[in-house]
XYZ file of C-alpha atoms in Angstrom:
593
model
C 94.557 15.128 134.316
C 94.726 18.744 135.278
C 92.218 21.134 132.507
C 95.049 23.157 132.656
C 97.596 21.453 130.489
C 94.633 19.244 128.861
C 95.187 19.646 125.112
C 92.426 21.063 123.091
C 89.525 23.806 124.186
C 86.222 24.020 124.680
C 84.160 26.087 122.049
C 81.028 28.719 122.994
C 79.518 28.809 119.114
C 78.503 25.430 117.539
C 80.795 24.871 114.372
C 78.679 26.360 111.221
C 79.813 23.394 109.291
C 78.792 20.982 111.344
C 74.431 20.121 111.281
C 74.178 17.579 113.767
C 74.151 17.972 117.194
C 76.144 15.455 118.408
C 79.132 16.364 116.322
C 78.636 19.668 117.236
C 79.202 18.841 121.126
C 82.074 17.120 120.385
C 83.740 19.554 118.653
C 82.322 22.281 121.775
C 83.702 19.985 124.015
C 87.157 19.419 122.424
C 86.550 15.653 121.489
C 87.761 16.512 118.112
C 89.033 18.668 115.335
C 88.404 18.307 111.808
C 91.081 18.424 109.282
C 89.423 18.020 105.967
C 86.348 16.601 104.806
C 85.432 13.038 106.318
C 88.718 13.426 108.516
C 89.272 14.382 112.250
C 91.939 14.192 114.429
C 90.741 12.405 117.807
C 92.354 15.085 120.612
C 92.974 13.552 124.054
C 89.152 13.140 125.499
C 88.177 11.771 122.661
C 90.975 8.917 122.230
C 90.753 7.818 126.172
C 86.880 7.131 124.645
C 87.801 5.471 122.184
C 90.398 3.360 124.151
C 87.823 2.496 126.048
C 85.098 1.657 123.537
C 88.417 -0.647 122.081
C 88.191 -2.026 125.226
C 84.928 -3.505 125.429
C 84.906 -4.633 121.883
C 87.973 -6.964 122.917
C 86.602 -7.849 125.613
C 83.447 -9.396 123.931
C 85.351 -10.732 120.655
C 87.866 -12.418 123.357
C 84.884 -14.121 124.838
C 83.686 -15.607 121.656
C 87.009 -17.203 120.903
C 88.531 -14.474 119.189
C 92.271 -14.033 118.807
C 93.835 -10.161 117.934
C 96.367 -9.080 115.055
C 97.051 -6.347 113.018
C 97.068 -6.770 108.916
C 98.184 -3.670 106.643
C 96.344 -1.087 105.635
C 98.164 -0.796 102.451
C 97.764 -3.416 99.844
C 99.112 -5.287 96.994
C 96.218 -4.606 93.814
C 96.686 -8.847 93.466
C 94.309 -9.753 96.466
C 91.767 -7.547 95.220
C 91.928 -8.898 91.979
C 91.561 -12.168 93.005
C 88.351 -11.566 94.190
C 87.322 -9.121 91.304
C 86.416 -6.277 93.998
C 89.388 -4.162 92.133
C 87.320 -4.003 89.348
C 83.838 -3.753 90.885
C 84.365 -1.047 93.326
C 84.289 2.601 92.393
C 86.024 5.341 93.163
C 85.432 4.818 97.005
C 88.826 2.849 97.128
C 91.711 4.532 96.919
C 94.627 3.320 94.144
C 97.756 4.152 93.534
C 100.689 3.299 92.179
C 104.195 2.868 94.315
C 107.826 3.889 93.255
C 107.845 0.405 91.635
C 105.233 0.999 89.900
C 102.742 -1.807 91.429
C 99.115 -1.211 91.725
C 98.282 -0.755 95.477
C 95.235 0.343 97.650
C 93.920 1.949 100.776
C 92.497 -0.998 102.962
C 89.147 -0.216 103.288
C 88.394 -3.745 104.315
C 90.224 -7.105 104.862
C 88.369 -10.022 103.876
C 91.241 -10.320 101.000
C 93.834 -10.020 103.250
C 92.318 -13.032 105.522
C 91.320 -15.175 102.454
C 95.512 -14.887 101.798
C 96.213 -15.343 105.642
C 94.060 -18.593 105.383
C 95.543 -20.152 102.024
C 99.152 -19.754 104.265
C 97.952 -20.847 107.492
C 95.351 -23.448 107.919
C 95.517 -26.469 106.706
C 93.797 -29.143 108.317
C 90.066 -29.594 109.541
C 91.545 -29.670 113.406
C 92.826 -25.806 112.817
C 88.980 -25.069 112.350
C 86.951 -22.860 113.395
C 89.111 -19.751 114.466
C 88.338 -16.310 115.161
C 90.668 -12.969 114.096
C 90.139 -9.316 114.696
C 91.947 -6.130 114.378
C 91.346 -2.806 115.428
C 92.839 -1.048 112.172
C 92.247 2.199 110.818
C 90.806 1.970 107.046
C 90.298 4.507 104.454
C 87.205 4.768 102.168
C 87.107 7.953 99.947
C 83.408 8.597 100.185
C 81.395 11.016 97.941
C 79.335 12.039 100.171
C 81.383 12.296 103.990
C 78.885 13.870 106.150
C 77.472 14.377 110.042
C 81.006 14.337 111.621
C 82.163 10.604 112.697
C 78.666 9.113 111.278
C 79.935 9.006 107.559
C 84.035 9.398 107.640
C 86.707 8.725 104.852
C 89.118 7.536 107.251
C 87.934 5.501 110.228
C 89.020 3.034 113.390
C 86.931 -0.190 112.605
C 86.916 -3.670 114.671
C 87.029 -5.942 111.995
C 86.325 -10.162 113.024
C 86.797 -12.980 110.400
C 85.534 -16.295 111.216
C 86.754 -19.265 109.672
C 84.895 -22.751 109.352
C 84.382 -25.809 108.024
C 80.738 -25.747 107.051
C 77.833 -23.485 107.149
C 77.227 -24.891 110.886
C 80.210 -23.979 112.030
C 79.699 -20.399 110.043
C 76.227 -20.222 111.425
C 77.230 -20.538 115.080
C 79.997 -17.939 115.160
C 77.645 -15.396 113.122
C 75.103 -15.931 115.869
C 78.178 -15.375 118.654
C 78.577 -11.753 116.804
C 74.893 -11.125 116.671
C 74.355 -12.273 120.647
C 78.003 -9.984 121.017
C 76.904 -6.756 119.239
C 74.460 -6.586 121.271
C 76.383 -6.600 124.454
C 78.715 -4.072 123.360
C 75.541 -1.681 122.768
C 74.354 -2.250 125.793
C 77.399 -2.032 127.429
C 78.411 1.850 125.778
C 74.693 2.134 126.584
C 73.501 2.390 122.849
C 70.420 0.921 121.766
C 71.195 -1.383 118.898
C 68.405 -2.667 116.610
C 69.626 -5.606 114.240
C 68.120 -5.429 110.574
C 68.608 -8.014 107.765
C 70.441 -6.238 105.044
C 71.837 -6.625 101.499
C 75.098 -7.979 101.244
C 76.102 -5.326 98.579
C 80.007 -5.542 97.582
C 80.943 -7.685 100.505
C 78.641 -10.845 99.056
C 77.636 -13.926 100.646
C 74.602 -15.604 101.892
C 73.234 -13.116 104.600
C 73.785 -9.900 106.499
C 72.369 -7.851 109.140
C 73.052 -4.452 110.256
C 73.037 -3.330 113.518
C 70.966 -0.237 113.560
C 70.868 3.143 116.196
C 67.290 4.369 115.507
C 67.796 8.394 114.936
C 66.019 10.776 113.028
C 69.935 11.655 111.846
C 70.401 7.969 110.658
C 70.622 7.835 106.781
C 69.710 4.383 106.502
C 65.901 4.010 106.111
C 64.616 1.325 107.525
C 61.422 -1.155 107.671
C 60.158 -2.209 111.075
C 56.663 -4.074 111.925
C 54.772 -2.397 113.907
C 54.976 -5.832 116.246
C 59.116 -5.193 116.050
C 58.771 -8.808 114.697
C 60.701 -8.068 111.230
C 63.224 -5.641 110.818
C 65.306 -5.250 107.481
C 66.873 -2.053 105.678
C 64.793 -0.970 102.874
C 67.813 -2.155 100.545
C 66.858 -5.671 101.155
C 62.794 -5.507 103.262
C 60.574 -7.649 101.241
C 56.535 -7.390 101.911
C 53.622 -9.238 101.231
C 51.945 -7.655 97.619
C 48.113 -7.469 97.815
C 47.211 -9.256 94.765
C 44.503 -7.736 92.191
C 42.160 -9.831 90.163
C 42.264 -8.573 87.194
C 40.291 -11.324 85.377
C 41.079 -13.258 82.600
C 43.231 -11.909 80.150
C 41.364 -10.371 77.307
C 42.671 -9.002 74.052
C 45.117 -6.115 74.113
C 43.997 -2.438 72.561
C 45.090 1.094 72.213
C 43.879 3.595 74.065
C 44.332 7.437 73.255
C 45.784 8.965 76.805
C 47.230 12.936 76.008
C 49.192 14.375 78.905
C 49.743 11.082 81.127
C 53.113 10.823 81.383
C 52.640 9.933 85.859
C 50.932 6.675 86.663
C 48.661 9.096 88.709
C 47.252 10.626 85.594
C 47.032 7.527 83.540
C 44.792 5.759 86.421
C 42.558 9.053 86.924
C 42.178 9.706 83.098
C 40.894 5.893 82.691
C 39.338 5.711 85.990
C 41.266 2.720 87.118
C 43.237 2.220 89.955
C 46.839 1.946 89.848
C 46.780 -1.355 90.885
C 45.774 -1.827 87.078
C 48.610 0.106 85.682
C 52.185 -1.391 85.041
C 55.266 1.121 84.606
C 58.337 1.106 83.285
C 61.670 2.034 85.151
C 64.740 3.108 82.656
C 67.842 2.691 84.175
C 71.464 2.148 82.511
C 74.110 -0.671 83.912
C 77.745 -0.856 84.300
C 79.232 -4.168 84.637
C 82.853 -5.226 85.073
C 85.167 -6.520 82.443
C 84.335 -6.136 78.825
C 80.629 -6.178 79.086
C 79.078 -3.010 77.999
C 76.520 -0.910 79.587
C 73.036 -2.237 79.444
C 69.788 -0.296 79.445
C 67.651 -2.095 82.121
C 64.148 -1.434 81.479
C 62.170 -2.693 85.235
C 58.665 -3.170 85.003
C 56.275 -2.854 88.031
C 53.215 -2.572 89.043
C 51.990 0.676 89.031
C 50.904 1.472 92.783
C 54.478 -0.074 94.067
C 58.104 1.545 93.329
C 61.147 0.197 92.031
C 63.752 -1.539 94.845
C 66.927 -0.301 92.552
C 69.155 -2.428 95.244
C 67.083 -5.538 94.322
C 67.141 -4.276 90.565
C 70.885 -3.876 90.707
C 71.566 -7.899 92.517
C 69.148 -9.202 89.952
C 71.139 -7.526 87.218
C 74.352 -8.197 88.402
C 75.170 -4.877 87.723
C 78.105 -2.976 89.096
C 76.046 0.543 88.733
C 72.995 2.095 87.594
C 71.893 4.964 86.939
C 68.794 6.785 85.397
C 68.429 6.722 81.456
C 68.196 9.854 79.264
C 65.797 10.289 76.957
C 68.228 9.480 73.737
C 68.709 6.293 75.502
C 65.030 5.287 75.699
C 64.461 6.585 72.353
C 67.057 4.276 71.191
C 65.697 0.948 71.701
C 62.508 2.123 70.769
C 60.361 3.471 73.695
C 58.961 6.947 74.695
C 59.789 8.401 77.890
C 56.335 8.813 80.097
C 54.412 5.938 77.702
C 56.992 3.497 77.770
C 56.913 -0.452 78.053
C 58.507 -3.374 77.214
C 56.186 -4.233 74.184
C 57.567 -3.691 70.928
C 61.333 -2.383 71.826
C 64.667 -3.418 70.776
C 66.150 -5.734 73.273
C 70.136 -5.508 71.655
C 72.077 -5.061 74.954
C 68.735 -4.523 76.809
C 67.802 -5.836 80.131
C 63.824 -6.565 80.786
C 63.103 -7.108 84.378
C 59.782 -7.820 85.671
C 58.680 -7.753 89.206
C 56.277 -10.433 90.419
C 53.375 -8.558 90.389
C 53.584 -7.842 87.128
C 54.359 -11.046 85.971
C 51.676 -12.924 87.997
C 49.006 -9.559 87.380
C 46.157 -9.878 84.473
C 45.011 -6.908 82.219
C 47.711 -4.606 83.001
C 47.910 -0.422 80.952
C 51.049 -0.167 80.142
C 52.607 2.464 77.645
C 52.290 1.642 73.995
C 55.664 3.812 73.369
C 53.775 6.031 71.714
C 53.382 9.495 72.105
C 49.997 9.551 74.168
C 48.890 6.439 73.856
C 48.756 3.505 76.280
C 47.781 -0.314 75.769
C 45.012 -1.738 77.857
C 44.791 -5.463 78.552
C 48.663 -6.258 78.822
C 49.179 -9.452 79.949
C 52.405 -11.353 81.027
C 53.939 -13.977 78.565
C 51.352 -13.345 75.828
C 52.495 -9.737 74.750
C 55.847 -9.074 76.982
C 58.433 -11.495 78.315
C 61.314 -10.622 81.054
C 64.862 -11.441 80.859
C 64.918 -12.213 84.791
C 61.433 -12.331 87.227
C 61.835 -11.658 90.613
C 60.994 -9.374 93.201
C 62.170 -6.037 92.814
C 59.568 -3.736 94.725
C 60.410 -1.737 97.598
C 58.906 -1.895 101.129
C 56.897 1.388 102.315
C 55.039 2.518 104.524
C 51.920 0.870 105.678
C 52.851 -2.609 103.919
C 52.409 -5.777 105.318
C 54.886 -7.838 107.544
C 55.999 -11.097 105.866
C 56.126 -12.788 109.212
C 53.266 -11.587 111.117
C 51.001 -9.753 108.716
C 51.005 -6.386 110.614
C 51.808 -3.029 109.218
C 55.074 -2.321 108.228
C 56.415 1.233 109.367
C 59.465 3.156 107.904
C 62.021 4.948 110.631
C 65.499 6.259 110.149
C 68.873 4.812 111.694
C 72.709 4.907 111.659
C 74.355 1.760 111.056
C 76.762 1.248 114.149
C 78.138 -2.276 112.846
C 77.834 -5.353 110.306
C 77.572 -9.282 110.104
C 77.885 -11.565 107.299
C 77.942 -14.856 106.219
C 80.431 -14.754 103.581
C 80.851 -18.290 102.523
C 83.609 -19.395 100.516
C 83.875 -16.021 97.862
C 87.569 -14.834 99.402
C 88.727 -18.266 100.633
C 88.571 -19.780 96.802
C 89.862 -16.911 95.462
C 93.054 -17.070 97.258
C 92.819 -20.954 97.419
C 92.409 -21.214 100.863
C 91.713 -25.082 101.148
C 91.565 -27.441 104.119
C 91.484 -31.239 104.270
C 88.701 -32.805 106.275
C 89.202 -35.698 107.834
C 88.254 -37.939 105.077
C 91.204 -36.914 103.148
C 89.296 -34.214 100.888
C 90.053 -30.501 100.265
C 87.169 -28.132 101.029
C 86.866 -24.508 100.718
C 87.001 -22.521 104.081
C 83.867 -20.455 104.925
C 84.393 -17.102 106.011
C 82.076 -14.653 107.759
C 82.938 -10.732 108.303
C 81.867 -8.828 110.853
C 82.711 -5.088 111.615
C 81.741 -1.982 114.162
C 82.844 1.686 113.240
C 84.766 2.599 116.395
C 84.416 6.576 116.293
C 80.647 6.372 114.663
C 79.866 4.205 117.811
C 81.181 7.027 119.355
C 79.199 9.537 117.642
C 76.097 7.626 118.165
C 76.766 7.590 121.844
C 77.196 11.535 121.902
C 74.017 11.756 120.394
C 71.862 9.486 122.857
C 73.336 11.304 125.512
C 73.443 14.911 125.216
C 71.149 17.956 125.935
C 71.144 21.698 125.605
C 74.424 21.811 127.709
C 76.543 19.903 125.996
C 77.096 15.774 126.689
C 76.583 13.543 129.216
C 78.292 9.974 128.834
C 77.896 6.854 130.070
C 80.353 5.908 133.259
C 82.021 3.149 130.168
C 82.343 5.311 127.366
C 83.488 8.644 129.219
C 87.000 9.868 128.823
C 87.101 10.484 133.213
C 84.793 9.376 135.560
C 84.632 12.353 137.094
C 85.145 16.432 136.833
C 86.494 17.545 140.233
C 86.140 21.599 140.222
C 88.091 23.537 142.602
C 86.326 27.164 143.250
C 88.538 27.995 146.457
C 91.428 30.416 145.983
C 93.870 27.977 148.185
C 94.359 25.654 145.863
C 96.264 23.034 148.703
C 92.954 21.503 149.823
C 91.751 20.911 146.060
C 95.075 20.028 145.262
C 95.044 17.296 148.367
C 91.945 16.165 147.066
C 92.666 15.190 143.574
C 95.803 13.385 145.112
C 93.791 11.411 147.041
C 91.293 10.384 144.394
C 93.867 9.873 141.591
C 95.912 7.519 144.140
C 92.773 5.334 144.954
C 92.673 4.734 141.035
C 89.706 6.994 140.546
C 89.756 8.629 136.686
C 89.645 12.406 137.296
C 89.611 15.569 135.064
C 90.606 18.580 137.477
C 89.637 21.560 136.567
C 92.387 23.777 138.259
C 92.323 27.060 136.488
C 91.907 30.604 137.353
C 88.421 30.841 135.625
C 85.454 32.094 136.971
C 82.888 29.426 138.458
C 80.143 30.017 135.674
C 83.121 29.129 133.137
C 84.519 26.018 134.951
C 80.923 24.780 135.630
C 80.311 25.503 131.665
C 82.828 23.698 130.841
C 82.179 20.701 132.953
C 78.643 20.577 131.437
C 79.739 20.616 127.791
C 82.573 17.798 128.285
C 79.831 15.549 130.136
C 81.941 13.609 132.544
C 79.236 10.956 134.812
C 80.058 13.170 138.092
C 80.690 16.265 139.006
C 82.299 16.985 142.275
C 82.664 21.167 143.455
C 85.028 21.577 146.244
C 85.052 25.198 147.561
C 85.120 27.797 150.688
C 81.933 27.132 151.609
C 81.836 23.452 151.744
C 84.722 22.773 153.334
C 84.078 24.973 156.010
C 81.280 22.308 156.793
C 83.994 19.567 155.975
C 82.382 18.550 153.406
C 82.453 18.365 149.140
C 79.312 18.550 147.203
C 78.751 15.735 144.410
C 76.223 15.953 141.386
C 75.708 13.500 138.207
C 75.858 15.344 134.816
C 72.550 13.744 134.195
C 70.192 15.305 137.019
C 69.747 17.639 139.458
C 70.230 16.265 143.256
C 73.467 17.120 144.658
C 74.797 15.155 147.798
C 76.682 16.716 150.446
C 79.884 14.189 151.106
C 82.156 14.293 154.014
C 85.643 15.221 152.597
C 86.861 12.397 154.320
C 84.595 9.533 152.668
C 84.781 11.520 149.308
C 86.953 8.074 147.724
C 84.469 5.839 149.301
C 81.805 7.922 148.129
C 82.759 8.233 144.693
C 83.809 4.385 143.978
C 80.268 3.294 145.068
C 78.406 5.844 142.850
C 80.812 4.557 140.174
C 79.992 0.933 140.391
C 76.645 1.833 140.811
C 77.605 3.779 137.508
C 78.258 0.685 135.741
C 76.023 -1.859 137.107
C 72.974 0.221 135.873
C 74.615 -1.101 132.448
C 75.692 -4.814 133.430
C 72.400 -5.439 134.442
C 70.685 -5.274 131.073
C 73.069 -7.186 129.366
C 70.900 -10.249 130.595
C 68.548 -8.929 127.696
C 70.665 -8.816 125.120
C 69.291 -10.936 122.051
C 70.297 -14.332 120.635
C 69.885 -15.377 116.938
C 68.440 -18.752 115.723
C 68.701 -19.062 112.353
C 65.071 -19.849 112.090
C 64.362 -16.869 113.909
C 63.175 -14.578 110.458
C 62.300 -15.305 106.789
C 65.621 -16.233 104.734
C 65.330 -12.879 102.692
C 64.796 -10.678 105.865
């Protein structure tokens, strides 16, 4: 490809719009163009990436028995109502209506679609297991698109569905896509840390993210210091420090003015908040006919809600944060309020285990500056639901080693779950084993955002020039620059490399050398080769990779053979790690983790 008739220009100014760097290369580069908010157009550079990023995810699905089609990315409202996700997801899913009038939808997944494809196509136990993929473009109208490709409204994703008998079966192909993910990180040269994660609206028994560590990420998560448990803070669990608070004594009213914070309570007693429990108001939404429910959470006072946790113990749809008319409703007092005493009509009471299983709590005595001392579990509050609802911070203990637990940030590159048998009952999606007897298929889902791997890569690899790619994930190999004003030696040149099947961007304008060699920095081809006046009169071309300094003087003559060696060399640099490229065991971490 000649830079002269390459589609799309480089940029001198960073985009104002655009805050993180990485996006902000590409766009300098003339990767891509934005045409509204969450969506780009992927000019020419960008797409032979993404080709190739395509590439190597079919490469490593094809390995693990996977098999490719293409399903619509418009659908019939039916599937999703099925499976009740019509109802349960918000306004991130795109409806409308057709000239019919039919309910339909913007795929922004497909585990419907394959629960349907199942019900019509397997049958028997000897059809199992299988493997489909796609690579499908999906649509997700989100509230808050931001950072470029890292949070998009319309996306490329590689999207697997296994199929099984039995949780074996499901277990072994979820641990193919774990040992897999990794490999394709390793192989765009992104390093990947798998987390455990909730399942959210996708459901099912277990999830992990795969995770590139960034101070851009948005995802926080929580990693032992020992790297020995990993989990998003959505789903981290920890090990509480218990308190002994004695045995329980009677319950009394103490006079507290002006401590409405768990800080002030403890310091105006003297206690530590260890001693305190607090109370978390929060409203639900739930699907169907049920109406909203005021959730009241109750925690101990030196630990914070988990309002993930809160929302999967719930079974809520939603929450979000009571008013004060609401609290005042049921009969608490915003800044002294518990669950002692209230109204529990269409109330919620959820207590975390170390409130439950804590003596001689202060809690509020939803009263205007007044607390109760003494509060003890079961004698003067009950919960609707007990469980653990606390979220992981900083400095918390591992649940698998007992170290420290430390909090970093991340973007989520790709997903795994173990779905079970939620979208194959739905859509009836039977098979008969060989005893005779119809079983549910299990399912498991497993996806990778094709341009935010991109944008991930762009990020690892770029510095105050612009980018500089990996040999696999770079749109040409290499950027040939011609600064000699006969352009039939340059022009011989390319020839010869393009003909020996070398990828090469040639930059063949009239531009200045500072502009050319500008240019070749910001688009960050692997290697850069300068052909001018000078060198040749040596007989030779000078070759430099984007990512250092050295330059090597190569004979014109050997330039091919020159250039396919540094290219494997290129790529071997990233084969050879792939030998460290994690398994999974399913005994490997805690079965909340």
């Amino acid at each position: 490809m000649r830079v002269s008739t390459l589609f799309g220009d480089t940029r001198r100014d960073a985009p104002a719009e655009e805050q993180i760097p990485s996006q902000q290369m590409l766009v300098r580069a003339g990767y891509v163009d934005k045409l509204s908010t969450g969506i780009f157009t992927y000019l020419p550079l960008a797409w032979r990436s993404i080709r190739k990023i395509e590439q190597i995810l079919r490469e490593e699905i094809d390995a693990i028995g996977g098999q490719e089609l293409n399903m619509p990315v418009v659908h019939p409202a039916e599937i999703w109502q099925r499976t009740n996700r019509w109802y349960e997801i918000d306004d991130s899913m795109v409806r409308f209506k057709d000239r019919r009038g039919h309910d339909m939808a913007l795929a922004m997944t497909h585990e419907e679609v394959v629960g349907h494809l199942a019900a019509s196509f397997v049958r028997s136990y000897r059809q199992l297991p299988m493997l489909i993929y796609q690579m499908q473009t999906k649509f997700r109208d989100e509230a808050r698109a931001r950072g470029g490709l890292i949070r998009v409204r319309e996306f490329i994703m590689k999207d697997s569905y296994s199929l099984d008998m039995d949780e074996a079966g499901l277990i072994t192909q979820y641990a193919k896509h774990y040992h897999a993910y990794y490999r394709i990180g390793l192989r765009v040269g992104l390093p990947l840390v798998a987390v455990g994660s909730d399942v959210g609206m996708m459901g099912g028994k277990q999830a992990h993210e795969f995770m590139y560590l960034t101070p851009i990420g948005e995802d926080t998560l929580v990693i032992s210091e020992s790297g020995d448990y990993a989990s998003n803070q959505e789903s981290a669990v920890f090990v509480k420090e218990r308190f002994d608070g004695g045995t329980p004594e009677p319950m009394a009213e103490v006079e507290t003015p002006g401590t409405t914070t768990i800080e002030s309570l403890a310091s105006f007693i003297g206690i530590s908040t260890k001693q305190t429990a607090k109370a978390l108001f929060q409203v639900a939404s739930f699907h169907n006919d049920k109406p909203d429910h005021l959730v009241v959470a109750l925690i101990r006072g030196d630990l914070d809600v988990n309002l993930t946790m809160l929302r999967n113990l719930t079974g809520a749809l939603a929450l979000r944060p009571a008013v004060a008319e609401e609290i005042l409703a049921i009969g608490a007092v915003p800044g002294y309020g518990s669950a002692i005493g209230i109204r529990r009509e269409n109330v919620i009471v959820v207590a975390d285990t170390s409130v439950a299983e804590q003596t001689n709590l202060v809690a509020g005595a939803n009263k205007p500056g007044w607390h109760l001392t003494r509060t003890n579990y079961g004698r003067d509050f009950v919960a609707d639901i007990v469980g653990n609802i606390a979220e992981a911070k900083e400095g918390h203990i591992s649940i698998v080693s007992g170290d420290r637990l430390t909090l970093q940030r991340g973007v989520e590159v790709g997903n795994i779950f173990q779905l079970g048998t939620k979208y194959t009952e739905a859509n009836k999606a039977y098979y008969t084993d060989e005893n005779g007897e119809a079983k549910p298929i299990l399912m498991g889902s497993y996806g990778i955002g094709v341009g935010r791997l991109l944008a991930c890569v762009a990020e690892e690899y770029l510095d105050d020039k612009g980018l500089s790619l990996p040999i696999s994930v770079a749109p040409y190999h290499v950027s040939l620059i011609s600064l000699c004003r006969n352009p039939e030696r340059p022009e011989a040149l390319y020839q010869e490399l393009v003909a020996a099947g070398i990828e090469v961007l040639f930059d063949d304008r009239e531009a200045s050398a500072g502009v050319k060699f500008a240019d070749s920095e910001l688009r960050g081809l692997p290697i850069q080769v300068v052909i001018s006046e000078r060198s040749l009169r040596e007989g030779n071309i000078e070759v430099k990779l984007r990512r250092g300094n050295d330059r090597d003087q190569v004979p014109v003559d050997g330039a091919v053979d020159f250039l396919r060696s540094t290219i494997q060399v290129l790529f071997e640099e990233l084969r050879v790690k792939l030998a460290d490229a994690p398994t999974w065991q399913p005994t490997a971490l805690p079965a909340n983790s």
